[in-house]
mmCIF file of C-alpha atoms (C1' of nucleotides) in Angstrom:
data_model
loop_
_atom_site.group_PDB
_atom_site.id
_atom_site.type_symbol
_atom_site.label_atom_id
_atom_site.label_comp_id
_atom_site.label_asym_id
_atom_site.label_seq_id
_atom_site.Cartn_x
_atom_site.Cartn_y
_atom_site.Cartn_z
ATOM 1 C CA UNK A 411 0.000 0.000 0.000
ATOM 2 C CA UNK A 412 1.249 3.443 -0.950
ATOM 3 C CA UNK A 413 1.016 6.638 1.067
ATOM 4 C CA UNK A 414 -1.984 8.015 -0.781
ATOM 5 C CA UNK A 415 -3.997 4.839 -0.529
ATOM 6 C CA UNK A 416 -3.168 4.450 3.143
ATOM 7 C CA UNK A 417 -4.127 8.044 3.832
ATOM 8 C CA UNK A 418 -7.464 7.677 2.065
ATOM 9 C CA UNK A 419 -8.200 4.409 3.786
ATOM 10 C CA UNK A 420 -7.422 5.876 7.156
ATOM 11 C CA UNK A 421 -9.555 8.963 6.635
ATOM 12 C CA UNK A 422 -12.518 7.050 5.306
ATOM 13 C CA UNK A 423 -12.366 4.382 7.995
ATOM 14 C CA UNK A 424 -12.035 6.949 10.719
ATOM 15 C CA UNK A 425 -14.934 8.851 9.164
ATOM 16 C CA UNK A 426 -17.345 5.957 9.101
ATOM 17 C CA UNK A 427 -16.209 5.145 12.596
ATOM 18 C CA UNK A 428 -17.376 8.538 13.800
ATOM 19 C CA UNK A 429 -20.693 7.082 14.878
ATOM 20 C CA UNK A 430 -18.855 4.786 17.270
ATOM 21 C CA UNK A 431 -17.503 7.684 19.230
ATOM 22 C CA UNK A 432 -20.540 9.847 18.716
ATOM 23 C CA UNK A 433 -19.705 12.377 16.013
ATOM 24 C CA UNK A 434 -20.628 12.652 12.356
ATOM 25 C CA UNK A 435 -18.662 11.581 9.291
ATOM 26 C CA UNK A 436 -17.321 14.917 8.122
ATOM 27 C CA UNK A 437 -16.303 15.833 11.639
ATOM 28 C CA UNK A 438 -14.398 12.599 12.069
ATOM 29 C CA UNK A 439 -12.743 12.958 8.673
ATOM 30 C CA UNK A 440 -11.557 16.474 9.381
ATOM 31 C CA UNK A 441 -10.080 15.259 12.628
ATOM 32 C CA UNK A 442 -8.412 12.326 10.859
ATOM 33 C CA UNK A 443 -6.929 14.611 8.236
ATOM 34 C CA UNK A 444 -5.496 16.962 10.826
ATOM 35 C CA UNK A 445 -4.288 14.026 12.869
ATOM 36 C CA UNK A 446 -1.927 12.798 10.157
ATOM 37 C CA UNK A 447 -1.017 16.199 8.780
ATOM 38 C CA UNK A 448 2.515 17.450 9.431
ATOM 39 C CA UNK A 449 1.337 21.037 9.740
ATOM 40 C CA UNK A 450 -1.778 23.067 10.517
ATOM 41 C CA UNK A 451 -4.321 23.283 7.698
ATOM 42 C CA UNK A 452 -6.547 26.115 6.541
ATOM 43 C CA UNK A 453 -10.222 25.811 5.731
ATOM 44 C CA UNK A 454 -9.319 25.810 2.038
ATOM 45 C CA UNK A 455 -6.891 22.940 2.554
ATOM 46 C CA UNK A 456 -9.515 20.876 4.338
ATOM 47 C CA UNK A 457 -12.250 21.608 1.793
ATOM 48 C CA UNK A 458 -9.988 20.606 -1.021
ATOM 49 C CA UNK A 459 -8.609 17.449 0.564
ATOM 50 C CA UNK A 460 -11.975 16.122 1.680
ATOM 51 C CA UNK A 461 -14.020 17.602 -1.168
ATOM 52 C CA UNK A 462 -16.575 19.142 1.135
ATOM 53 C CA UNK A 463 -18.202 22.570 1.073
ATOM 54 C CA UNK A 464 -17.106 25.647 2.938
ATOM 55 C CA UNK A 465 -20.219 25.650 5.104
ATOM 56 C CA UNK A 466 -19.779 22.050 6.090
ATOM 57 C CA UNK A 467 -16.135 22.585 6.918
ATOM 58 C CA UNK A 468 -16.874 25.652 8.992
ATOM 59 C CA UNK A 469 -19.627 23.990 11.008
ATOM 60 C CA UNK A 470 -17.722 20.832 11.700
ATOM 61 C CA UNK A 471 -14.551 22.646 12.657
ATOM 62 C CA UNK A 472 -16.580 24.581 15.144
ATOM 63 C CA UNK A 473 -17.956 21.409 16.661
ATOM 64 C CA UNK A 474 -14.497 19.928 16.885
ATOM 65 C CA UNK A 475 -13.381 23.062 18.706
ATOM 66 C CA UNK A 476 -16.377 22.790 21.033
ATOM 67 C CA UNK A 477 -15.262 19.279 21.842
ATOM 68 C CA UNK A 478 -11.794 20.642 22.538
ATOM 69 C CA UNK A 479 -10.190 18.350 19.997
ATOM 70 C CA UNK A 480 -9.187 20.945 17.444
ATOM 71 C CA UNK A 481 -7.647 24.351 18.003
ATOM 72 C CA UNK A 482 -7.017 27.401 15.874
ATOM 73 C CA UNK A 483 -3.410 28.316 15.367
ATOM 74 C CA UNK A 484 -2.058 31.591 14.059
ATOM 75 C CA UNK A 485 0.446 31.243 11.281
ATOM 76 C CA UNK A 486 2.545 34.387 11.118
ATOM 77 C CA UNK A 487 2.237 36.306 7.903
ATOM 78 C CA UNK A 488 -1.048 34.598 7.063
ATOM 79 C CA UNK A 489 -4.404 36.222 7.419
ATOM 80 C CA UNK A 490 -6.571 33.149 7.316
ATOM 81 C CA UNK A 491 -7.011 30.735 10.170
ATOM 82 C CA UNK A 492 -5.260 27.413 10.516
ATOM 83 C CA UNK A 493 -6.260 24.379 12.519
ATOM 84 C CA UNK A 494 -4.565 21.501 14.327
ATOM 85 C CA UNK A 495 -5.816 18.624 16.380
ATOM 86 C CA UNK A 496 -4.512 17.115 19.580
ATOM 87 C CA UNK A 497 -1.780 14.742 18.461
ATOM 88 C CA UNK A 498 -1.441 12.611 21.557
ATOM 89 C CA UNK A 499 -3.803 9.660 21.322
ATOM 90 C CA UNK A 500 -4.195 9.189 25.048
ATOM 91 C CA UNK A 501 -5.054 12.826 25.573
ATOM 92 C CA UNK A 502 -7.487 12.547 22.672
ATOM 93 C CA UNK A 503 -9.161 9.547 24.270
ATOM 94 C CA UNK A 504 -9.387 11.408 27.579
ATOM 95 C CA UNK A 505 -11.131 14.346 25.946
ATOM 96 C CA UNK A 506 -13.579 12.123 24.092
ATOM 97 C CA UNK A 507 -14.363 10.119 27.215
ATOM 98 C CA UNK A 508 -15.000 13.244 29.276
ATOM 99 C CA UNK A 509 -17.172 14.854 26.641
ATOM 100 C CA UNK A 510 -19.292 11.787 26.068
ATOM 101 C CA UNK A 511 -19.726 11.374 29.777
ATOM 102 C CA UNK A 512 -20.854 14.972 30.105
ATOM 103 C CA UNK A 513 -23.034 15.093 27.012
ATOM 104 C CA UNK A 514 -24.626 11.675 26.996
ATOM 105 C CA UNK A 515 -24.049 9.543 30.050
ATOM 106 C CA UNK A 516 -24.836 12.039 32.818
ATOM 107 C CA UNK A 517 -28.210 13.046 31.303
ATOM 108 C CA UNK A 518 -29.188 9.385 31.104
ATOM 109 C CA UNK A 519 -28.163 8.819 34.684
ATOM 110 C CA UNK A 520 -30.463 11.652 35.642
ATOM 111 C CA UNK A 521 -33.435 10.111 33.824
ATOM 112 C CA UNK A 522 -32.773 6.686 35.314
ATOM 113 C CA UNK A 523 -32.604 8.255 38.733
ATOM 114 C CA UNK A 524 -35.972 9.954 38.250
ATOM 115 C CA UNK A 525 -37.685 6.953 36.737
ATOM 116 C CA UNK A 526 -36.383 4.553 39.352
ATOM 117 C CA UNK A 527 -37.671 6.687 42.172
ATOM 118 C CA UNK A 528 -41.366 6.669 41.392
ATOM 119 C CA UNK A 529 -43.355 5.586 44.383
ATOM 120 C CA UNK A 530 -43.955 1.880 44.795
ATOM 121 C CA UNK A 531 -47.715 1.422 44.452
ATOM 122 C CA UNK A 532 -47.441 -2.251 45.266
ATOM 123 C CA UNK A 533 -48.212 -3.574 41.799
ATOM 124 C CA UNK A 534 -45.897 -6.129 40.296
ATOM 125 C CA UNK A 535 -45.179 -4.043 37.222
ATOM 126 C CA UNK A 536 -44.204 -1.010 39.303
ATOM 127 C CA UNK A 537 -41.884 -3.157 41.366
ATOM 128 C CA UNK A 538 -40.273 -4.514 38.220
ATOM 129 C CA UNK A 539 -39.822 -1.075 36.680
ATOM 130 C CA UNK A 540 -38.237 0.233 39.848
ATOM 131 C CA UNK A 541 -35.993 -2.777 40.284
ATOM 132 C CA UNK A 542 -34.735 -2.842 36.724
ATOM 133 C CA UNK A 543 -34.174 0.872 36.293
ATOM 134 C CA UNK A 544 -32.422 1.011 39.668
ATOM 135 C CA UNK A 545 -30.048 -1.693 38.497
ATOM 136 C CA UNK A 546 -29.445 0.164 35.243
ATOM 137 C CA UNK A 547 -28.905 3.390 37.121
ATOM 138 C CA UNK A 548 -26.316 1.806 39.345
ATOM 139 C CA UNK A 549 -24.534 0.174 36.410
ATOM 140 C CA UNK A 550 -24.401 3.371 34.398
ATOM 141 C CA UNK A 551 -23.162 5.308 37.396
ATOM 142 C CA UNK A 552 -20.450 2.730 38.075
ATOM 143 C CA UNK A 553 -19.303 2.631 34.468
ATOM 144 C CA UNK A 554 -19.166 6.391 34.304
ATOM 145 C CA UNK A 555 -17.180 6.550 37.529
ATOM 146 C CA UNK A 556 -14.835 3.846 36.328
ATOM 147 C CA UNK A 557 -14.229 5.601 33.046
ATOM 148 C CA UNK A 558 -13.524 8.886 34.758
ATOM 149 C CA UNK A 559 -11.149 7.216 37.192
ATOM 150 C CA UNK A 560 -9.158 5.670 34.388
ATOM 151 C CA UNK A 561 -9.018 8.780 32.376
ATOM 152 C CA UNK A 562 -8.096 11.011 35.281
ATOM 153 C CA UNK A 563 -4.912 9.158 36.053
ATOM 154 C CA UNK A 564 -3.646 11.596 33.437
ATOM 155 C CA UNK A 565 -0.228 10.222 32.614
ATOM 156 C CA UNK A 566 -0.273 6.825 31.001
ATOM 157 C CA UNK A 567 -3.707 6.097 32.275
ATOM 158 C CA UNK A 568 -4.202 3.222 29.912
ATOM 159 C CA UNK A 569 -1.062 1.362 30.862
ATOM 160 C CA UNK A 570 -1.745 1.918 34.533
ATOM 161 C CA UNK A 571 -5.291 0.652 34.202
ATOM 162 C CA UNK A 572 -4.231 -2.406 32.247
ATOM 163 C CA UNK A 573 -1.632 -3.249 34.876
ATOM 164 C CA UNK A 574 -4.073 -2.891 37.731
ATOM 165 C CA UNK A 575 -6.657 -5.038 36.084
ATOM 166 C CA UNK A 576 -4.182 -7.778 35.240
ATOM 167 C CA UNK A 577 -3.439 -8.454 38.855
ATOM 168 C CA UNK B 415 -44.326 10.569 38.527
ATOM 169 C CA UNK B 416 -46.768 7.730 37.943
ATOM 170 C CA UNK B 417 -46.052 4.287 36.572
ATOM 171 C CA UNK B 418 -47.219 5.027 33.049
ATOM 172 C CA UNK B 419 -45.250 8.225 32.730
ATOM 173 C CA UNK B 420 -42.135 6.600 34.152
ATOM 174 C CA UNK B 421 -42.490 3.671 31.793
ATOM 175 C CA UNK B 422 -42.845 5.919 28.766
ATOM 176 C CA UNK B 423 -39.954 8.094 29.829
ATOM 177 C CA UNK B 424 -37.730 5.082 30.327
ATOM 178 C CA UNK B 425 -38.603 3.532 26.975
ATOM 179 C CA UNK B 426 -38.171 6.725 25.032
ATOM 180 C CA UNK B 427 -34.906 7.657 26.741
ATOM 181 C CA UNK B 428 -33.513 4.196 26.266
ATOM 182 C CA UNK B 429 -34.625 4.339 22.646
ATOM 183 C CA UNK B 430 -32.919 7.583 21.802
ATOM 184 C CA UNK B 431 -29.905 6.271 23.640
ATOM 185 C CA UNK B 432 -29.650 3.341 21.264
ATOM 186 C CA UNK B 433 -27.127 5.191 19.136
ATOM 187 C CA UNK B 434 -24.804 5.346 22.129
ATOM 188 C CA UNK B 435 -24.533 1.619 22.301
ATOM 189 C CA UNK B 436 -24.786 1.119 18.560
ATOM 190 C CA UNK B 437 -28.317 -0.004 17.788
ATOM 191 C CA UNK B 438 -31.366 1.741 16.355
ATOM 192 C CA UNK B 439 -34.294 3.340 18.134
ATOM 193 C CA UNK B 440 -36.914 0.655 17.661
ATOM 194 C CA UNK B 441 -34.458 -2.043 18.631
ATOM 195 C CA UNK B 442 -33.546 -0.244 21.832
ATOM 196 C CA UNK B 443 -37.183 0.430 22.661
ATOM 197 C CA UNK B 444 -38.178 -3.179 22.223
ATOM 198 C CA UNK B 445 -35.368 -4.185 24.530
ATOM 199 C CA UNK B 446 -36.419 -1.550 27.060
ATOM 200 C CA UNK B 447 -40.011 -2.740 26.993
ATOM 201 C CA UNK B 448 -39.003 -6.350 27.565
ATOM 202 C CA UNK B 449 -36.561 -5.275 30.220
ATOM 203 C CA UNK B 450 -39.271 -3.868 32.490
ATOM 204 C CA UNK B 451 -41.957 -6.351 31.584
ATOM 205 C CA UNK B 452 -42.940 -8.894 34.211
ATOM 206 C CA UNK B 453 -43.587 -11.583 31.624
ATOM 207 C CA UNK B 454 -42.595 -12.516 28.072
ATOM 208 C CA UNK B 455 -44.349 -10.530 25.343
ATOM 209 C CA UNK B 456 -45.673 -11.548 21.937
ATOM 210 C CA UNK B 457 -45.129 -9.666 18.727
ATOM 211 C CA UNK B 458 -48.658 -8.281 18.998
ATOM 212 C CA UNK B 459 -47.967 -7.006 22.497
ATOM 213 C CA UNK B 460 -44.829 -5.224 21.350
ATOM 214 C CA UNK B 461 -46.449 -3.737 18.254
ATOM 215 C CA UNK B 462 -49.285 -2.406 20.303
ATOM 216 C CA UNK B 463 -47.232 -1.007 23.162
ATOM 217 C CA UNK B 464 -44.701 0.742 20.949
ATOM 218 C CA UNK B 465 -47.062 1.528 18.086
ATOM 219 C CA UNK B 466 -44.780 0.093 15.443
ATOM 220 C CA UNK B 467 -45.528 -2.138 12.485
ATOM 221 C CA UNK B 468 -45.321 -5.892 12.326
ATOM 222 C CA UNK B 469 -42.422 -5.792 9.887
ATOM 223 C CA UNK B 470 -40.420 -3.439 12.015
ATOM 224 C CA UNK B 471 -41.040 -5.520 15.112
ATOM 225 C CA UNK B 472 -40.051 -8.709 13.373
ATOM 226 C CA UNK B 473 -36.822 -7.313 11.967
ATOM 227 C CA UNK B 474 -35.703 -5.700 15.168
ATOM 228 C CA UNK B 475 -36.526 -8.731 17.283
ATOM 229 C CA UNK B 476 -34.376 -10.745 14.942
ATOM 230 C CA UNK B 477 -31.489 -8.358 15.376
ATOM 231 C CA UNK B 478 -31.859 -8.432 19.145
ATOM 232 C CA UNK B 479 -31.714 -12.210 18.975
ATOM 233 C CA UNK B 480 -28.619 -12.017 16.760
ATOM 234 C CA UNK B 481 -27.006 -9.878 19.422
ATOM 235 C CA UNK B 482 -27.975 -12.519 21.971
ATOM 236 C CA UNK B 483 -29.921 -10.024 24.066
ATOM 237 C CA UNK B 484 -33.405 -11.366 23.442
ATOM 238 C CA UNK B 485 -34.607 -14.951 23.348
ATOM 239 C CA UNK B 486 -37.767 -16.699 22.264
ATOM 240 C CA UNK B 487 -39.680 -18.473 24.974
ATOM 241 C CA UNK B 488 -42.423 -21.003 24.517
ATOM 242 C CA UNK B 489 -45.529 -20.333 26.502
ATOM 243 C CA UNK B 490 -47.453 -23.548 26.931
ATOM 244 C CA UNK B 491 -50.868 -23.542 25.402
ATOM 245 C CA UNK B 492 -49.957 -20.619 23.135
ATOM 246 C CA UNK B 493 -49.176 -20.967 19.497
ATOM 247 C CA UNK B 494 -47.471 -17.661 18.933
ATOM 248 C CA UNK B 495 -43.953 -16.829 19.985
ATOM 249 C CA UNK B 496 -43.041 -14.867 23.071
ATOM 250 C CA UNK B 497 -39.886 -12.947 23.812
ATOM 251 C CA UNK B 498 -37.819 -11.984 26.847
ATOM 252 C CA UNK B 499 -34.582 -10.110 27.284
ATOM 253 C CA UNK B 500 -31.648 -10.786 29.545
ATOM 254 C CA UNK B 501 -32.680 -9.296 32.862
ATOM 255 C CA UNK B 502 -29.318 -9.049 34.555
ATOM 256 C CA UNK B 503 -27.740 -5.690 33.767
ATOM 257 C CA UNK B 504 -24.172 -6.867 34.162
ATOM 258 C CA UNK B 505 -24.708 -9.784 31.843
ATOM 259 C CA UNK B 506 -26.387 -7.399 29.412
ATOM 260 C CA UNK B 507 -23.388 -5.098 29.501
ATOM 261 C CA UNK B 508 -21.063 -8.026 28.933
ATOM 262 C CA UNK B 509 -22.966 -9.092 25.843
ATOM 263 C CA UNK B 510 -23.051 -5.586 24.436
ATOM 264 C CA UNK B 511 -19.334 -5.086 25.063
ATOM 265 C CA UNK B 512 -18.427 -8.370 23.385
ATOM 266 C CA UNK B 513 -20.613 -7.741 20.370
ATOM 267 C CA UNK B 514 -19.364 -4.221 19.817
ATOM 268 C CA UNK B 515 -15.805 -5.401 20.107
ATOM 269 C CA UNK B 516 -16.420 -8.091 17.542
ATOM 270 C CA UNK B 517 -18.508 -6.040 15.141
ATOM 271 C CA UNK B 518 -16.832 -2.677 15.286
ATOM 272 C CA UNK B 519 -13.570 -2.491 17.168
ATOM 273 C CA UNK B 520 -11.743 -5.506 15.721
ATOM 274 C CA UNK B 521 -12.348 -4.480 12.099
ATOM 275 C CA UNK B 522 -10.956 -1.032 12.862
ATOM 276 C CA UNK B 523 -7.910 -2.522 14.514
ATOM 277 C CA UNK B 524 -7.312 -4.474 11.341
ATOM 278 C CA UNK B 525 -7.454 -1.354 9.169
ATOM 279 C CA UNK B 526 -5.152 0.563 11.494
ATOM 280 C CA UNK B 527 -2.736 -2.321 11.408
ATOM 281 C CA UNK B 528 -2.683 -2.310 7.610
ATOM 282 C CA UNK B 529 -2.449 1.436 7.248
ATOM 283 C CA UNK B 530 0.297 1.781 9.834
ATOM 284 C CA UNK B 531 2.457 -0.793 8.129
ATOM 285 C CA UNK B 532 2.946 0.881 4.783
ATOM 286 C CA UNK B 533 6.604 1.133 3.919
ATOM 287 C CA UNK B 534 8.443 4.192 5.141
ATOM 288 C CA UNK B 535 9.482 6.034 2.004
ATOM 289 C CA UNK B 536 11.407 8.603 4.004
ATOM 290 C CA UNK B 537 9.046 11.529 3.426
ATOM 291 C CA UNK B 538 7.867 13.480 6.419
ATOM 292 C CA UNK B 539 4.210 12.869 5.680
ATOM 293 C CA UNK B 540 4.674 9.115 5.465
ATOM 294 C CA UNK B 541 6.513 9.135 8.756
ATOM 295 C CA UNK B 542 3.688 11.089 10.360
ATOM 296 C CA UNK B 543 0.993 8.800 8.981
ATOM 297 C CA UNK B 544 2.843 5.751 10.233
ATOM 298 C CA UNK B 545 3.562 7.221 13.634
ATOM 299 C CA UNK B 546 0.033 8.440 14.277
ATOM 300 C CA UNK B 547 -1.816 5.396 13.025
ATOM 301 C CA UNK B 548 0.567 3.142 14.983
ATOM 302 C CA UNK B 549 -0.296 5.053 18.138
ATOM 303 C CA UNK B 550 -3.992 4.794 17.375
ATOM 304 C CA UNK B 551 -3.628 1.098 16.642
ATOM 305 C CA UNK B 552 -1.958 0.492 19.948
ATOM 306 C CA UNK B 553 -4.523 2.520 21.860
ATOM 307 C CA UNK B 554 -7.452 0.759 20.252
ATOM 308 C CA UNK B 555 -5.883 -2.619 20.886
ATOM 309 C CA UNK B 556 -5.244 -1.760 24.533
ATOM 310 C CA UNK B 557 -8.749 -0.467 25.095
ATOM 311 C CA UNK B 558 -10.250 -3.525 23.480
ATOM 312 C CA UNK B 559 -8.099 -5.799 25.611
ATOM 313 C CA UNK B 560 -8.944 -3.869 28.734
ATOM 314 C CA UNK B 561 -12.643 -4.041 28.033
ATOM 315 C CA UNK B 562 -12.505 -7.762 27.399
ATOM 316 C CA UNK B 563 -10.515 -8.309 30.580
ATOM 317 C CA UNK B 564 -13.066 -6.468 32.652
ATOM 318 C CA UNK B 565 -15.988 -8.179 31.116
ATOM 319 C CA UNK B 566 -14.501 -11.642 31.334
ATOM 320 C CA UNK B 567 -14.190 -11.551 35.071
ATOM 321 C CA UNK B 568 -17.734 -12.819 34.712
ATOM 322 C CA UNK B 569 -19.099 -12.512 38.217
ATOM 323 C CA UNK B 570 -19.324 -8.980 39.493
ATOM 324 C CA UNK B 571 -16.865 -7.758 36.965
ATOM 325 C CA UNK B 572 -17.769 -4.148 37.490
ATOM 326 C CA UNK B 573 -17.278 -4.133 41.225
ATOM 327 C CA UNK B 574 -14.026 -6.018 40.884
ATOM 328 C CA UNK B 575 -12.753 -3.605 38.268
ATOM 329 C CA UNK B 576 -13.730 -0.571 40.282
ATOM 330 C CA UNK B 577 -11.948 -1.951 43.330
ATOM 331 C CA UNK B 578 -8.790 -2.705 41.432
ATOM 332 C CA UNK B 579 -8.669 0.715 39.889
ATOM 333 C CA UNK B 580 -9.259 2.468 43.196
ATOM 334 C CA UNK B 581 -6.077 1.132 44.710
ATOM 335 C "C1'" DT C 1085 -54.267 -31.874 2.988
ATOM 336 C "C1'" DT C 1086 -56.129 -27.858 4.038
ATOM 337 C "C1'" DA C 1087 -56.749 -23.726 6.251
ATOM 338 C "C1'" DA C 1088 -56.028 -20.839 10.098
ATOM 339 C "C1'" DA C 1089 -52.500 -18.676 12.814
ATOM 340 C "C1'" DC C 1090 -48.646 -16.887 12.775
ATOM 341 C "C1'" DT C 1091 -43.790 -14.831 10.966
ATOM 342 C "C1'" DT C 1092 -40.710 -12.998 7.491
ATOM 343 C "C1'" DT C 1093 -39.429 -10.394 3.594
ATOM 344 C "C1'" DC C 1094 -38.868 -6.391 0.912
ATOM 345 C "C1'" DA C 1095 -40.263 -2.632 -2.402
ATOM 346 C "C1'" DG C 1096 -42.040 1.690 -1.572
ATOM 347 C "C1'" DT C 1097 -42.332 5.628 1.413
ATOM 348 C "C1'" DA C 1098 -41.463 8.484 5.306
ATOM 349 C "C1'" DA C 1099 -38.422 10.564 8.668
ATOM 350 C "C1'" DT C 1100 -34.114 11.980 9.888
ATOM 351 C "C1'" DT C 1101 -29.645 13.731 9.266
ATOM 352 C "C1'" DA C 1102 -25.909 15.760 6.563
ATOM 353 C "C1'" DT C 1103 -24.401 18.895 2.969
ATOM 354 C "C1'" DT C 1104 -24.378 22.670 -0.124
ATOM 355 C "C1'" DG C 1105 -23.842 27.365 -1.626
ATOM 356 C "C1'" DA C 1106 -24.794 31.912 -1.580
ATOM 357 C "C1'" DA C 1107 -25.858 35.874 1.257
ATOM 358 C "C1'" DA C 1108 -24.731 38.117 5.484
ATOM 359 C "C1'" DG C 1109 -21.299 38.979 8.813
ATOM 360 C "C1'" DT C 1110 -16.595 40.013 10.489
ATOM 361 C "C1'" DT C 1111 -11.869 41.385 10.493
ATOM 362 C "C1'" DT C 1112 -7.832 43.631 8.790
ATOM 363 C "C1'" DA C 1113 -4.997 46.662 5.930
ATOM 364 C "C1'" DT C 1114 -4.673 50.906 3.814
ATOM 365 C "C1'" DA D 1478 -14.162 54.862 5.580
ATOM 366 C "C1'" DT D 1479 -13.617 51.355 2.214
ATOM 367 C "C1'" DA D 1480 -12.808 47.138 0.253
ATOM 368 C "C1'" DA D 1481 -10.575 42.836 0.097
ATOM 369 C "C1'" DA D 1482 -10.035 38.542 2.559
ATOM 370 C "C1'" DC D 1483 -11.919 35.731 5.102
ATOM 371 C "C1'" DT D 1484 -15.764 33.086 8.175
ATOM 372 C "C1'" DT D 1485 -20.442 32.024 9.557
ATOM 373 C "C1'" DT D 1486 -25.211 31.166 8.963
ATOM 374 C "C1'" DC D 1487 -29.129 28.920 7.254
ATOM 375 C "C1'" DA D 1488 -32.855 27.737 3.872
ATOM 376 C "C1'" DA D 1489 -32.964 24.502 0.311
ATOM 377 C "C1'" DT D 1490 -31.689 19.966 -1.144
ATOM 378 C "C1'" DA D 1491 -29.494 15.583 -1.090
ATOM 379 C "C1'" DA D 1492 -28.199 11.332 1.124
ATOM 380 C "C1'" DT D 1493 -29.009 8.108 4.456
ATOM 381 C "C1'" DT D 1494 -31.582 5.432 7.465
ATOM 382 C "C1'" DA D 1495 -35.839 3.639 9.441
ATOM 383 C "C1'" DC D 1496 -40.585 2.077 8.916
ATOM 384 C "C1'" DT D 1497 -44.735 0.346 6.793
ATOM 385 C "C1'" DG D 1498 -47.886 -2.924 4.996
ATOM 386 C "C1'" DA D 1499 -49.149 -6.357 2.146
ATOM 387 C "C1'" DA D 1500 -47.712 -10.506 -0.170
ATOM 388 C "C1'" DA D 1501 -45.140 -14.683 0.418
ATOM 389 C "C1'" DG D 1502 -43.571 -18.081 3.512
ATOM 390 C "C1'" DT D 1503 -43.966 -21.289 7.488
ATOM 391 C "C1'" DT D 1504 -45.955 -24.000 11.097
ATOM 392 C "C1'" DT D 1505 -49.553 -26.358 13.477
ATOM 393 C "C1'" DA D 1506 -54.036 -28.463 14.348
ATOM 394 C "C1'" DA D 1507 -57.682 -31.071 12.829
#
DNA sequence: TTAAACTTTCAGTAATTATTGAAAGTTTAT
DNA sequence: ATAAACTTTCAATAATTACTGAAAGTTTAA
């Protein structure tokens, strides 16, 4: 496989994978492109490389900045804006984990909490609803806590976690 | 909040959450409904409760069975088929983790492996592509391993994992 | 073996989500 | 103050994904 083929394969795979980590295709592809680029890219560069419109590029770059994954950089002597992404994979994973926890997991925990605390009217179906949503609430809470613990070990969190779990 | 409201809130939240764990809305809602039901439900029951068509119900039940989350049960004296879901949340999480690893993570690992092993032609951009995709490959591999380790502790895997990581 | 009871399939359609492109907005240099 | 260089917004449209419903398929009982 040559450079160009590898690059395209990476970008397209990463793009279609977006859904797995909760972002859309274009957003994931922009991130992928920046991730393997040796220098910051302008909006023009991105549009051209990915063959997407200016509007699309602008909106998705904004979202990536909201996530804290991409940042603007000033290139001296240039008027237009340039963008880079976090290059360290572990830091990237930390950011994604934190954002997904904040955006998706916490709100669900809240709903499960509410639903599982309806008053027990003595019927079998109420009991079942309470029991099952309580269990789900606890599980979600535990998983969220666990994820945050891992990710907060900051340096080499993955290695540390793997080691601990191997014991 | 009364039973009916709680039930509807749970089903709709769980449904829209489907995307988070990689399945579609109807599929997640069917699972949610079975999850809080005190007894197995027939296709009619599901169609009626969720107000979805027969075809939709049939297809999504099939998928849930493919995932190993839902099973057919025979109710004596009844001709039609009835369905239940795994009721234990930890077991449910184990199944979901295993399936997502198999369906989504492993294929990505394979692509990253291929892309990161193109030959180094000495150019800066090739070096960067190789370096970054190697890092991503390693991270993905580690996370997948970690997840499988946790989940394979079978009994009380979550508690055990939390304890280990707290040390 | 037939027909009623039930399930599956899938072409057509609906709903949702992503993308475009051009107009409006902003910034910077002169 | 003006205009060139650039970015953002958003209504219109395209692409994708999910859902329906009826016909075809299957199983069971008599």
